[in-house]
């Protein structure tokens, strides 16, 4: 297995691989990502291939510092500036008008680019050492569960990259919040590590609403997504003997007790689903958390895992 500890030497080696057009898997504070040099269209194409990802689903560009923004962006507005200042480095992705330097392979032909500055120290050191922006979609095959630990990475995907930097369990555990800042008011395309309330406080105005069911959604938003192999079924209460996630005392090893706090829940959700999925149950039953704003990201992932959601 090519999971390696994130020593300075291994990070340097990973940066070298990236600069030579290869792929590696890196940790971030949200989830692990399949990394490639953004400036190399051939490397970017390989990312789609190894993930089995449709070409119309654009990638997130990861940067090390604010200096890198101007070469990637053609229109950086006040909302983007406030959000970047407040939340970077961290679990927030901003969609803005792209510059001509961003290859169309990265953005799936769109005129916007999604940018994020991760806070994980290994990702930061890798970005600094590589010296180029890095595309990194979540390190899972298309429609499968994201990886929040190096050993969650599917062996079929692992064999297609040159190495995996093991940065330990991801602290946030859910993907970044994606905010489209190329429109006024900005809208959340994907809830995540930074909450709607935090974003609205930073831009000092309410976010816009996604057109319900409309065609102008973020590419890559599919009803079923983030799903384990076993079907996920959302329930009020787990019954004895059912495999799944509960808020009560767990009835046995097939039941995992989850925290009643949305941040702590998000940090362990994918790990819990990976653990149960490995036992190949007929289904994974999940007790629904409260339908309140602070649970928005967790509810989004649970509903998508269950094949519903929006
Ligand atoms: O936390 C994260 O964001 C992780 C880590 C590795 O950084 N990455 C991640 O990437 O979740 P991925 O590829 O699994 O999800 C990227 C999301 C997709 O829903 C995609 O549609 C959206 O970002 N996206 C990317 N570029 C976009 C654009 N130009 N306009 C709208 N949505 C975009
Ligand atoms: Mg993903």
Coordinates of N, CA and C and ligand atoms in Angstrom, one line a residue, residues 51 53 137-140 144 146 175 190 225-226, ligand 2:
X51 N -11.5 8.8 -11.1 CA -12.7 8.9 -10.3 C -13.9 8.3 -11.0
X53 N -15.5 10.1 -13.0 CA -16.4 11.3 -12.8 C -16.8 11.9 -14.2
X137 N -10.7 16.9 -6.3 CA -12.0 16.5 -5.9 C -11.9 15.4 -4.8
X138 N -13.0 15.2 -4.1 CA -13.0 14.2 -3.0 C -12.4 12.9 -3.5
X139 N -11.7 12.2 -2.7 CA -11.0 10.9 -3.1 C -11.8 9.7 -2.9
X140 N -12.9 9.7 -3.7 CA -13.8 8.6 -3.8 C -14.2 8.4 -5.3
X144 N -19.7 7.6 -4.7 CA -19.5 6.8 -3.5 C -19.1 7.8 -2.3
X146 N -17.2 9.9 0.4 CA -15.9 10.5 0.5 C -15.1 9.9 1.6
X175 N -17.5 17.8 3.2 CA -16.9 18.7 2.2 C -17.2 20.2 2.5
X190 N -23.6 24.2 -2.2 CA -23.5 22.9 -1.4 C -23.2 23.4 0.0
X225 N -25.7 10.7 -4.0 CA -24.4 11.2 -4.0 C -23.9 10.8 -2.6
X226 N -22.6 10.8 -2.4 CA -22.1 10.5 -1.0 C -22.6 9.2 -0.4
Ligands
LIG2 MG1 -17.2 14.7 -4.1

